[in-house]
PDB file of C-alpha atoms and ligand atoms in Angstrom:
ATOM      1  CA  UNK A   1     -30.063  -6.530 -44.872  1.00  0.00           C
ATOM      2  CA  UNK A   2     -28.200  -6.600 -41.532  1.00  0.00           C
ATOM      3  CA  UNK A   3     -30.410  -6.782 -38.574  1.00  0.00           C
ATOM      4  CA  UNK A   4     -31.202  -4.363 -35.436  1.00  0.00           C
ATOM      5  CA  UNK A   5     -33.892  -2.979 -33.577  1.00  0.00           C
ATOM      6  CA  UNK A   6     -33.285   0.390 -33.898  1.00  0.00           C
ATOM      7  CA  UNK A   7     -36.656   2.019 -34.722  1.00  0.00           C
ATOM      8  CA  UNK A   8     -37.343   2.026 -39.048  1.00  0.00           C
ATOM      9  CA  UNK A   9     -40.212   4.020 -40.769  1.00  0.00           C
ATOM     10  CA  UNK A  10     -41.203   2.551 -43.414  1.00  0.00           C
ATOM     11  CA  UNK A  11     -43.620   4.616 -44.838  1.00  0.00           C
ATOM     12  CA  UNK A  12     -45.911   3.197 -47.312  1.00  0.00           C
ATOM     13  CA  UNK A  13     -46.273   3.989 -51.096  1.00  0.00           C
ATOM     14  CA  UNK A  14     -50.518   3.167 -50.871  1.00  0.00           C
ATOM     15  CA  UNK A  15     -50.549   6.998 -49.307  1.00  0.00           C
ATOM     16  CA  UNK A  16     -48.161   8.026 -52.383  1.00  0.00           C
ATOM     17  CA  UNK A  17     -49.244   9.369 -55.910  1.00  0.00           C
ATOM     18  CA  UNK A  18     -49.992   6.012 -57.753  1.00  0.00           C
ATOM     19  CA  UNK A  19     -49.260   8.233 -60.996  1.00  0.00           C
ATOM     20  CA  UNK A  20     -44.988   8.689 -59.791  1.00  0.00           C
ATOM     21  CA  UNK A  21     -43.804   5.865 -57.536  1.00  0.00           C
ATOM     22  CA  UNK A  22     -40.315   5.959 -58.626  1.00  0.00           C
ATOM     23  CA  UNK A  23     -40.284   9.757 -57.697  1.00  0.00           C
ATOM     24  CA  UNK A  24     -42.162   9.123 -54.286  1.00  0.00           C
ATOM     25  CA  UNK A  25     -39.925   6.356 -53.302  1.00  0.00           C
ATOM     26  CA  UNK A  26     -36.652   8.497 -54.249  1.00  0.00           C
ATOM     27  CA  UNK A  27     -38.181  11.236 -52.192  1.00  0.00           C
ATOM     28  CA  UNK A  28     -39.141   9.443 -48.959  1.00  0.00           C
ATOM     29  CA  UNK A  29     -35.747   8.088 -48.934  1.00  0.00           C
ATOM     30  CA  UNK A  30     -34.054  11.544 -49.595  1.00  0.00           C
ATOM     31  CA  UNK A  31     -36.261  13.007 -46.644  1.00  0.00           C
ATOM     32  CA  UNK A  32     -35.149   9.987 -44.024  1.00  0.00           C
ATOM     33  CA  UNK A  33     -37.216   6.784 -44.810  1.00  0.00           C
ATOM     34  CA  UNK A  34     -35.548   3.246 -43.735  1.00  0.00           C
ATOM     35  CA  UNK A  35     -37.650   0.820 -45.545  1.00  0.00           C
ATOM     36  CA  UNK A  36     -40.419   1.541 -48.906  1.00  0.00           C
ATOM     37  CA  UNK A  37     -43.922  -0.356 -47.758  1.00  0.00           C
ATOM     38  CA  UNK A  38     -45.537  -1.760 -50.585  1.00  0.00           C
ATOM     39  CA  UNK A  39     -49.160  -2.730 -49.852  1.00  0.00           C
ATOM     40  CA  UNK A  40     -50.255  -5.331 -52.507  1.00  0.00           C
ATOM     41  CA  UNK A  41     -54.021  -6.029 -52.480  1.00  0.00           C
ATOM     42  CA  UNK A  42     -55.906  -8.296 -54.013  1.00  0.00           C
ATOM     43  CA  UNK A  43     -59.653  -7.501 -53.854  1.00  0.00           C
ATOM     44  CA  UNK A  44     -60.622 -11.031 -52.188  1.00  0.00           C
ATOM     45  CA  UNK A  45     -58.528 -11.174 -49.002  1.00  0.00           C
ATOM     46  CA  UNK A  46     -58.776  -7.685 -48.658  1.00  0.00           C
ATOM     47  CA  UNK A  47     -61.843  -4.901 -49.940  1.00  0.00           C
ATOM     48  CA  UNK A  48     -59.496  -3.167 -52.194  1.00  0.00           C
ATOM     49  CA  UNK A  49     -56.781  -3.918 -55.257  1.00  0.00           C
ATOM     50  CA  UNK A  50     -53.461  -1.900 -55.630  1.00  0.00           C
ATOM     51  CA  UNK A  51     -51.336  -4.306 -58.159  1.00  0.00           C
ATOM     52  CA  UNK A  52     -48.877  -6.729 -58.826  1.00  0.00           C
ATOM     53  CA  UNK A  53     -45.549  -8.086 -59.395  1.00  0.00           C
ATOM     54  CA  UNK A  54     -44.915  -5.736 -61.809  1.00  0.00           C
ATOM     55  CA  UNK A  55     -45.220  -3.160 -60.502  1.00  0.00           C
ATOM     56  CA  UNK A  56     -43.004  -4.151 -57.732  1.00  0.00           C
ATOM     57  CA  UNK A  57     -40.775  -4.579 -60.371  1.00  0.00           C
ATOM     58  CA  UNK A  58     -40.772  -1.573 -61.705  1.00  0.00           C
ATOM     59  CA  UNK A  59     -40.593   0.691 -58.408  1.00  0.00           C
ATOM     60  CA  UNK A  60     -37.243  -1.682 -57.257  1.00  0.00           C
ATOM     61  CA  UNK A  61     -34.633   0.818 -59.128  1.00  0.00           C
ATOM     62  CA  UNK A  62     -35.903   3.710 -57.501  1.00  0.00           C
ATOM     63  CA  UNK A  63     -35.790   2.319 -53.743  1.00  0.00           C
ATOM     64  CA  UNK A  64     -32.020   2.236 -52.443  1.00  0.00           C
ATOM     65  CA  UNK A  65     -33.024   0.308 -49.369  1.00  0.00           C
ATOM     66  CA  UNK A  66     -35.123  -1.747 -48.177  1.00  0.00           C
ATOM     67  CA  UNK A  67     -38.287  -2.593 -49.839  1.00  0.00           C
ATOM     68  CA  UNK A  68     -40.980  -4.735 -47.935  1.00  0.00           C
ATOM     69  CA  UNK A  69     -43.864  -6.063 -49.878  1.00  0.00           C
ATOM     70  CA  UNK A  70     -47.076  -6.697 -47.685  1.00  0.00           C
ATOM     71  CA  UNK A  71     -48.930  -8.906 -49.350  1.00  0.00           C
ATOM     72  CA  UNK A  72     -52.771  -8.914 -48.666  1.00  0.00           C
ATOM     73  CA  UNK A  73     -53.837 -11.438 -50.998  1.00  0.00           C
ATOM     74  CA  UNK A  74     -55.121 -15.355 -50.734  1.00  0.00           C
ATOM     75  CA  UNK A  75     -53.665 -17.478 -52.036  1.00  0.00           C
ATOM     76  CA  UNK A  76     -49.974 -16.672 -51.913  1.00  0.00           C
ATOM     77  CA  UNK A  77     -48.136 -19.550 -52.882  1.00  0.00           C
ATOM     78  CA  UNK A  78     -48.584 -19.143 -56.781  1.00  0.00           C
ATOM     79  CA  UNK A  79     -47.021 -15.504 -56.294  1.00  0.00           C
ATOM     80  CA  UNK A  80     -43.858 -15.769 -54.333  1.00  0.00           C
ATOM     81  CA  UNK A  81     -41.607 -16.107 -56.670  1.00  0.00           C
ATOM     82  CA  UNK A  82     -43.152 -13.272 -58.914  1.00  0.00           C
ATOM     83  CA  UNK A  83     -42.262 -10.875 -55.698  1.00  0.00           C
ATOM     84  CA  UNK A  84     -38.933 -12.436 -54.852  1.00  0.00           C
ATOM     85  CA  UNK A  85     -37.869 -11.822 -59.147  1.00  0.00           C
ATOM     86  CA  UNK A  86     -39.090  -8.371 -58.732  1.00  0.00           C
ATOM     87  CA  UNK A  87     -36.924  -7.380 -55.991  1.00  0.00           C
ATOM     88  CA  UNK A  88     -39.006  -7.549 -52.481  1.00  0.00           C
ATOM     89  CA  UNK A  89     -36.159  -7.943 -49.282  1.00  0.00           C
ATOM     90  CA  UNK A  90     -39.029  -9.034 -47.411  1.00  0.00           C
ATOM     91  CA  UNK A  91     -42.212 -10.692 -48.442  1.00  0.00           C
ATOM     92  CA  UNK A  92     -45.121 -10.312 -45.579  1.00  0.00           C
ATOM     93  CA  UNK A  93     -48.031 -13.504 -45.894  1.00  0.00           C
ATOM     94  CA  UNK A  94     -51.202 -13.449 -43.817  1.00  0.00           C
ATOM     95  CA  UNK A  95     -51.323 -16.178 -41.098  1.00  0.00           C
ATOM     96  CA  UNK A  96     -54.822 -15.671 -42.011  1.00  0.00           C
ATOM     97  CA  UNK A  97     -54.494 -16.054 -45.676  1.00  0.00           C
ATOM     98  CA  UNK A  98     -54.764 -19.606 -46.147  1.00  0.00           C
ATOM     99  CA  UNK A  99     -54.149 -23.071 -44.207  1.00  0.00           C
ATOM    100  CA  UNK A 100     -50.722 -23.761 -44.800  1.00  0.00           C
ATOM    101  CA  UNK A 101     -48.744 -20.777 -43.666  1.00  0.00           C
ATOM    102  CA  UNK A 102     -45.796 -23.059 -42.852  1.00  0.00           C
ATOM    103  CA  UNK A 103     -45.525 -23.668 -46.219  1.00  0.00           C
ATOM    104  CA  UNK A 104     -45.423 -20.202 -47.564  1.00  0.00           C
ATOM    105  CA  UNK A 105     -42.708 -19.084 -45.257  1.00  0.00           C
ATOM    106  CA  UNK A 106     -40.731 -21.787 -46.448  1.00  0.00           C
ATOM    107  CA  UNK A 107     -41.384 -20.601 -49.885  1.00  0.00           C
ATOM    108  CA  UNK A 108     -40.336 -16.921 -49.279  1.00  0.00           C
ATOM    109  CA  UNK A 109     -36.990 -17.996 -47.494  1.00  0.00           C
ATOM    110  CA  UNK A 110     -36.556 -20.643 -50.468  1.00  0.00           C
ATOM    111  CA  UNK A 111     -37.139 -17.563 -53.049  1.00  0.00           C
ATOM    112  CA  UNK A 112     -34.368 -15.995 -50.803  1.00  0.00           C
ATOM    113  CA  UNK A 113     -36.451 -13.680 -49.416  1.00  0.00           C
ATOM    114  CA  UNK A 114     -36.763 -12.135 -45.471  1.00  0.00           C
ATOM    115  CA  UNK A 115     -40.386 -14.266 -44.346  1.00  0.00           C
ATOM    116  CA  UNK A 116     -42.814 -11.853 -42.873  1.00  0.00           C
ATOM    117  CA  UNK A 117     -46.244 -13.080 -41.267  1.00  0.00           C
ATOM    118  CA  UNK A 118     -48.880 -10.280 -40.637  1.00  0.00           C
ATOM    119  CA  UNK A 119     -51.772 -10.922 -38.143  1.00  0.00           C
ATOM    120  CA  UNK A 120     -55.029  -9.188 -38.486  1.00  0.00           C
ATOM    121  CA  UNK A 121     -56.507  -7.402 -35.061  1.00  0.00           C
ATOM    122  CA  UNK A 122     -58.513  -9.988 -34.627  1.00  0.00           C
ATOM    123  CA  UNK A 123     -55.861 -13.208 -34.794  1.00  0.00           C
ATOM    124  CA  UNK A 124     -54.081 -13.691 -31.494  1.00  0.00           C
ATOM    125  CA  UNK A 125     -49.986 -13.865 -30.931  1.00  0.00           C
ATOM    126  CA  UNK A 126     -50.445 -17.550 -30.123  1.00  0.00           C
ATOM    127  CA  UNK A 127     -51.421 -18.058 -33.940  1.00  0.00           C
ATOM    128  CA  UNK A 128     -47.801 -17.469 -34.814  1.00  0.00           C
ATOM    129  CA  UNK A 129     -45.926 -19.685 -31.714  1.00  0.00           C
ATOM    130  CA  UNK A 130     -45.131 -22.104 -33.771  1.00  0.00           C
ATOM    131  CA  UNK A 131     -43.227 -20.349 -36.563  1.00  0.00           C
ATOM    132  CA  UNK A 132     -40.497 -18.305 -34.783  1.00  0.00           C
ATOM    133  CA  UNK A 133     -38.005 -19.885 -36.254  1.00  0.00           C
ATOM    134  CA  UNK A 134     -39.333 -19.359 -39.679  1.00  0.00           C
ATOM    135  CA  UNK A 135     -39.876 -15.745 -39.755  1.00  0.00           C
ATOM    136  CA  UNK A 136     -37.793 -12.800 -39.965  1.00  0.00           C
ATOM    137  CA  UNK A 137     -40.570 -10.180 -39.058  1.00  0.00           C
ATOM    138  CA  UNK A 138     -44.186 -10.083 -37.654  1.00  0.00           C
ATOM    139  CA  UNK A 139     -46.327  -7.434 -38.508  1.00  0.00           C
ATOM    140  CA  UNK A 140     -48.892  -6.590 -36.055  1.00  0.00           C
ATOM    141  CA  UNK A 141     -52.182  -4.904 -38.070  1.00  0.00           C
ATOM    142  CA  UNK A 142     -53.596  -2.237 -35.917  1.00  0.00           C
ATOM    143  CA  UNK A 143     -56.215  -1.446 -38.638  1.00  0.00           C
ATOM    144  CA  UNK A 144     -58.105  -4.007 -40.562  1.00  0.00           C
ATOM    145  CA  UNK A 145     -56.265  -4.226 -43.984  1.00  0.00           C
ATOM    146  CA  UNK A 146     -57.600  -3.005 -46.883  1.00  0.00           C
ATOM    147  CA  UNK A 147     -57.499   0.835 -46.865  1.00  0.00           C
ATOM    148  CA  UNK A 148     -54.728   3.565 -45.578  1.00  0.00           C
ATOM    149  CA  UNK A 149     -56.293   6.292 -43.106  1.00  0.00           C
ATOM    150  CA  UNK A 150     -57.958   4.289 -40.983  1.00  0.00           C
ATOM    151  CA  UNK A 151     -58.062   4.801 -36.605  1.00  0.00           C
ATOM    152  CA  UNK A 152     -55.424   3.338 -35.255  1.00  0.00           C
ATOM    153  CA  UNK A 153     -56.560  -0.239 -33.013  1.00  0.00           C
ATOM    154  CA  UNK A 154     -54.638  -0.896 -29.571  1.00  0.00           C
ATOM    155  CA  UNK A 155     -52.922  -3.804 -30.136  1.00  0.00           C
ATOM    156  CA  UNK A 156     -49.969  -3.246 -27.419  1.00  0.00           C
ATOM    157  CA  UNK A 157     -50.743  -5.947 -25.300  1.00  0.00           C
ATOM    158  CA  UNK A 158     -50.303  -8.672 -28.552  1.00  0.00           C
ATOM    159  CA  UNK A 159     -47.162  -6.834 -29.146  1.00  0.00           C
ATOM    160  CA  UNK A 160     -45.606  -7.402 -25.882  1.00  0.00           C
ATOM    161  CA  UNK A 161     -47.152 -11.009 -26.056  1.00  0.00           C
ATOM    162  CA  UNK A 162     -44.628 -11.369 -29.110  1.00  0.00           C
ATOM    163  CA  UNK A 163     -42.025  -9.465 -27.982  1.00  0.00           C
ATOM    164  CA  UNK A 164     -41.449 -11.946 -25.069  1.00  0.00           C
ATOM    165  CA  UNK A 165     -41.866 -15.079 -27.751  1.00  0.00           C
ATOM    166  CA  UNK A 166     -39.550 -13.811 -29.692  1.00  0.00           C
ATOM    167  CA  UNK A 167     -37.092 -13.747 -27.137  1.00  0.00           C
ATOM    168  CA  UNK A 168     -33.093 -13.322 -28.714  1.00  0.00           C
ATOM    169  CA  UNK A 169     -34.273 -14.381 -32.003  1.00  0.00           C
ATOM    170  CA  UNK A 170     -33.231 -11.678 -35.025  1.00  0.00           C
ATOM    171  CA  UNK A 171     -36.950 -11.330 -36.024  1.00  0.00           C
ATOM    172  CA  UNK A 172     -38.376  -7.452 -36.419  1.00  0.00           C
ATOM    173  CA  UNK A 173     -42.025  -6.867 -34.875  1.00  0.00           C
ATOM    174  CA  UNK A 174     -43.133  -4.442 -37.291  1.00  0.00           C
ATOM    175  CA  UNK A 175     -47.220  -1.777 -36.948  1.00  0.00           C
ATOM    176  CA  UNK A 176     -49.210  -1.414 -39.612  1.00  0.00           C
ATOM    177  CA  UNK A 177     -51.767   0.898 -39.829  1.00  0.00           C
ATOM    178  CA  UNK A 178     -52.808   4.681 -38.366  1.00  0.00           C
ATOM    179  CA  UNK A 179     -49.475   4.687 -37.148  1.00  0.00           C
ATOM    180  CA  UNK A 180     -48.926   8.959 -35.969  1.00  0.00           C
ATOM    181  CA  UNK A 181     -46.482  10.722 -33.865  1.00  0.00           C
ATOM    182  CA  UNK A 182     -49.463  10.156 -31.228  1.00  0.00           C
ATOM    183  CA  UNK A 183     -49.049   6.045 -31.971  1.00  0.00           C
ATOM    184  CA  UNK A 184     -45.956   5.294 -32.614  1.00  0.00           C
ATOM    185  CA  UNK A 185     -44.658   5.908 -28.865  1.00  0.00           C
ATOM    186  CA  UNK A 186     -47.206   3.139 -27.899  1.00  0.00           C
ATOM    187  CA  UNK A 187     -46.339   0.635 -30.012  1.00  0.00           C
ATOM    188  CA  UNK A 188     -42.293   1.571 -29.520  1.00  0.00           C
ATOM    189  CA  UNK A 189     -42.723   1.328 -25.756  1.00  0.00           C
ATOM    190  CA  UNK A 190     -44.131  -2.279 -26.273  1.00  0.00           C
ATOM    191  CA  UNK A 191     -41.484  -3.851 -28.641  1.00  0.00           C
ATOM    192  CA  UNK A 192     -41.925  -2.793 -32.463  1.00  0.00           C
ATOM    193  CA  UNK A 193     -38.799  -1.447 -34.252  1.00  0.00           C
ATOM    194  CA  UNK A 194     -40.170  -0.666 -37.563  1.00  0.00           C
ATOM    195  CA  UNK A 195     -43.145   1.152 -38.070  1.00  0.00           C
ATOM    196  CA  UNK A 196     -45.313   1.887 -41.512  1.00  0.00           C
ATOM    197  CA  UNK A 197     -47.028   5.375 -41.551  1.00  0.00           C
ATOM    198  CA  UNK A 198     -49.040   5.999 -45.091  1.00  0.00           C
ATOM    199  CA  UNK A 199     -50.966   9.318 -44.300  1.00  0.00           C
ATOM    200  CA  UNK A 200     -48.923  10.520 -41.710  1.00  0.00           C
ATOM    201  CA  UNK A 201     -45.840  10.349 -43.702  1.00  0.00           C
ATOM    202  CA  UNK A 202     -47.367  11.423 -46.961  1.00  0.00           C
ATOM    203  CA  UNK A 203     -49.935  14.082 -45.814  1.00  0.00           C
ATOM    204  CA  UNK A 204     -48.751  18.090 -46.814  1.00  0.00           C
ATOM    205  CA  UNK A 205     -46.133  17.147 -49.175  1.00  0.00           C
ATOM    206  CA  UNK A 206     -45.442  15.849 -52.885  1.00  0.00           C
ATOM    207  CA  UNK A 207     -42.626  15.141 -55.702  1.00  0.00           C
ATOM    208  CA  UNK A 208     -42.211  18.490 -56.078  1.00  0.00           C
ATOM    209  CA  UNK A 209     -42.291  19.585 -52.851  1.00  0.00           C
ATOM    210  CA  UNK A 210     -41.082  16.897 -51.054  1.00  0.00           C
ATOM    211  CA  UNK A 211     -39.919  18.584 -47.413  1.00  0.00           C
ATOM    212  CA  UNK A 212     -42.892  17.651 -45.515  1.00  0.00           C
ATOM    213  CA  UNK A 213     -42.213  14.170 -45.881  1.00  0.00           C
ATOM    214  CA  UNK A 214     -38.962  14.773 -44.020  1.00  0.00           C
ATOM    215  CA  UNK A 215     -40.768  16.519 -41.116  1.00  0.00           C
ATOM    216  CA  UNK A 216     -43.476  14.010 -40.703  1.00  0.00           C
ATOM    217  CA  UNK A 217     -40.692  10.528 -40.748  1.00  0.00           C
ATOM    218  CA  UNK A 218     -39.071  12.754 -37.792  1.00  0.00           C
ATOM    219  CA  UNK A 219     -42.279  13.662 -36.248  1.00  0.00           C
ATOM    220  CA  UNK A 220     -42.810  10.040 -35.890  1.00  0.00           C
ATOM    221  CA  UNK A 221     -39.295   8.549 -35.391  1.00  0.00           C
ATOM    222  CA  UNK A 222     -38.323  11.478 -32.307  1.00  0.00           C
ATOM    223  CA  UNK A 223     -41.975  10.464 -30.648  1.00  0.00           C
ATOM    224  CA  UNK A 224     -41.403   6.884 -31.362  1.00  0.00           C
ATOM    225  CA  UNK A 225     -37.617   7.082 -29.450  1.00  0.00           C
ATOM    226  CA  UNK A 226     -38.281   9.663 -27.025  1.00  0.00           C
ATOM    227  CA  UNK A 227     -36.268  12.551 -28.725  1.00  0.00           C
ATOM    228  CA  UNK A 228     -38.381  15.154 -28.927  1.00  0.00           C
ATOM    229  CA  UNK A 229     -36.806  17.962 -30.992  1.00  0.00           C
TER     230      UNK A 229
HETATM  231  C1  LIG B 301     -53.460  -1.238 -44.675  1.00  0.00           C
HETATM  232  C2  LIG B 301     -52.039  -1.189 -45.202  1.00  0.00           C
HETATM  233  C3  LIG B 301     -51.199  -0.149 -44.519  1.00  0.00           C
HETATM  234  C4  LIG B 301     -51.705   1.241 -44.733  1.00  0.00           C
HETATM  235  C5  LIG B 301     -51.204   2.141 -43.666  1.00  0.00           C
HETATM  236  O1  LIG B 301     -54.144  -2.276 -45.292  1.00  0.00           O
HETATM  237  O2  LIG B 301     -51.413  -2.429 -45.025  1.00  0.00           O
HETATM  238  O3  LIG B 301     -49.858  -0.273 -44.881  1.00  0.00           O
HETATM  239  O4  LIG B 301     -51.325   1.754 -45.954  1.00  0.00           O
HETATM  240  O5  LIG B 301     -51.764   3.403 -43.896  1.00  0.00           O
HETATM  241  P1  LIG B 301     -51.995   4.454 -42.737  1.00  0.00           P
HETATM  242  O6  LIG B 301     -50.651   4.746 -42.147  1.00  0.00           O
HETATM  243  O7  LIG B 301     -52.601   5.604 -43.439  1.00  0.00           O
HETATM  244  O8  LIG B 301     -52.915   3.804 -41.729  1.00  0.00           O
HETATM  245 ZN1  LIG B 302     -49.147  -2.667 -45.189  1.00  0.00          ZN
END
């Protein structure tokens, strides 16, 4: 996983037919994906449950690239390892998910994973100061977590906020959350490179007719860099 900040979709599999990953993640790669988002939930951190290491495991052969596991769950600690063994590039903790997130970056990077931390709308950029040199992405929520279709939440002045402490370092600032064509340009414009869509990339098209998904990643991706076809 080389690093640049050339703009990534990642779209994410919680929008995809829960009955045929391994066919959605081959098609949203065939139709222009960068990165497969993989939203695990947990039903106590977050309002909703998706699933597990396993299933992570299972999805990996199907995804070329790069898959990023977002984990919404509390605790983490107990799980890395589960999600580095099944594959995940990049493992995404909650700064809000417990009180030693120091720790659990450590942990992913030990695994020999890429160290995400994802901050909730309401968590400040200041929460994450102090671990710049321990992450290799942020991931700015602009929806509560929990559920894909929600309205998108202005979060562009955090992710400038970031942007400037991140300064030179190779760390991604990735969105999360009602990212659109109508989004994305916002959240480009202040500093993110990759950006997860779940309805917007998934919405019109299937396995079996998988062409949409290719319009809707360059819907997003030409508003996102200012190349409007
Ligand atoms: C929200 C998830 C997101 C979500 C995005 O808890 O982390 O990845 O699936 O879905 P959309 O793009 O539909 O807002
Ligand atoms: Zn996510």
């Amino acid at each position: 996983m080389s690093f640049d900040r050339s703009i990534k979709i990642a779209p994410s599999i919680l929008a995809a037919d829960f009955a045929n990953f391994g066919a959605e993640c081959a098609a949203i790669e065939a139709q222009g994906a960068d990165w497969v988002h993989v939203d695990v939930m947990d039903g106590h951190f977050v309002p909703n449950i998706t699933f597990g290491p396993a299933t992570c495991a299972a999805i990996r052969p199907h995804i070329k690239g790069v898959m990023d596991v977002h984990l919404m769950i509390a605790p983490v600690d107990p799980y890395i390892d589960a999600f580095a063994q099944a594959g995940a590039d990049v493992i995404t903790a909650h700064v809000e998910a417990g009180p030693h997130i120091h720790r659990t970056l450590q942990a992913i990077r030990g695994a020999g994973a890429k160290a995400g931390v994802a901050l909730n709308p309401g968590t400040p950029a200041e929460a994450v100061a102090d671990l710049m040199d321990m992450v290799d992405l942020i991931c700015v929520m602009t929806v509560n977590p929990g559920f894909g279709g929600q309205k998108f939440i202005d979060m562009t002045a955090k992710i400038r906020r970031l942007r400037a402490m991140i300064g030179d370092r190779p760390v991604h600032i990735e969105i999360d959350g009602g990212v659109d064509p109508t989004t994305a340009p916002l959240v480009a414009k202040a500093g993110a490179d990759v950006l997860v869509a779940g309805s917007a990339v998934f919405r019109g098209g299937s396995v079996s007719d998988p062409a949409p998904y290719g319009t809707n990643i360059r819907a997003i991706r030409d508003a996102a860099t200012g190349t409007y076809a």
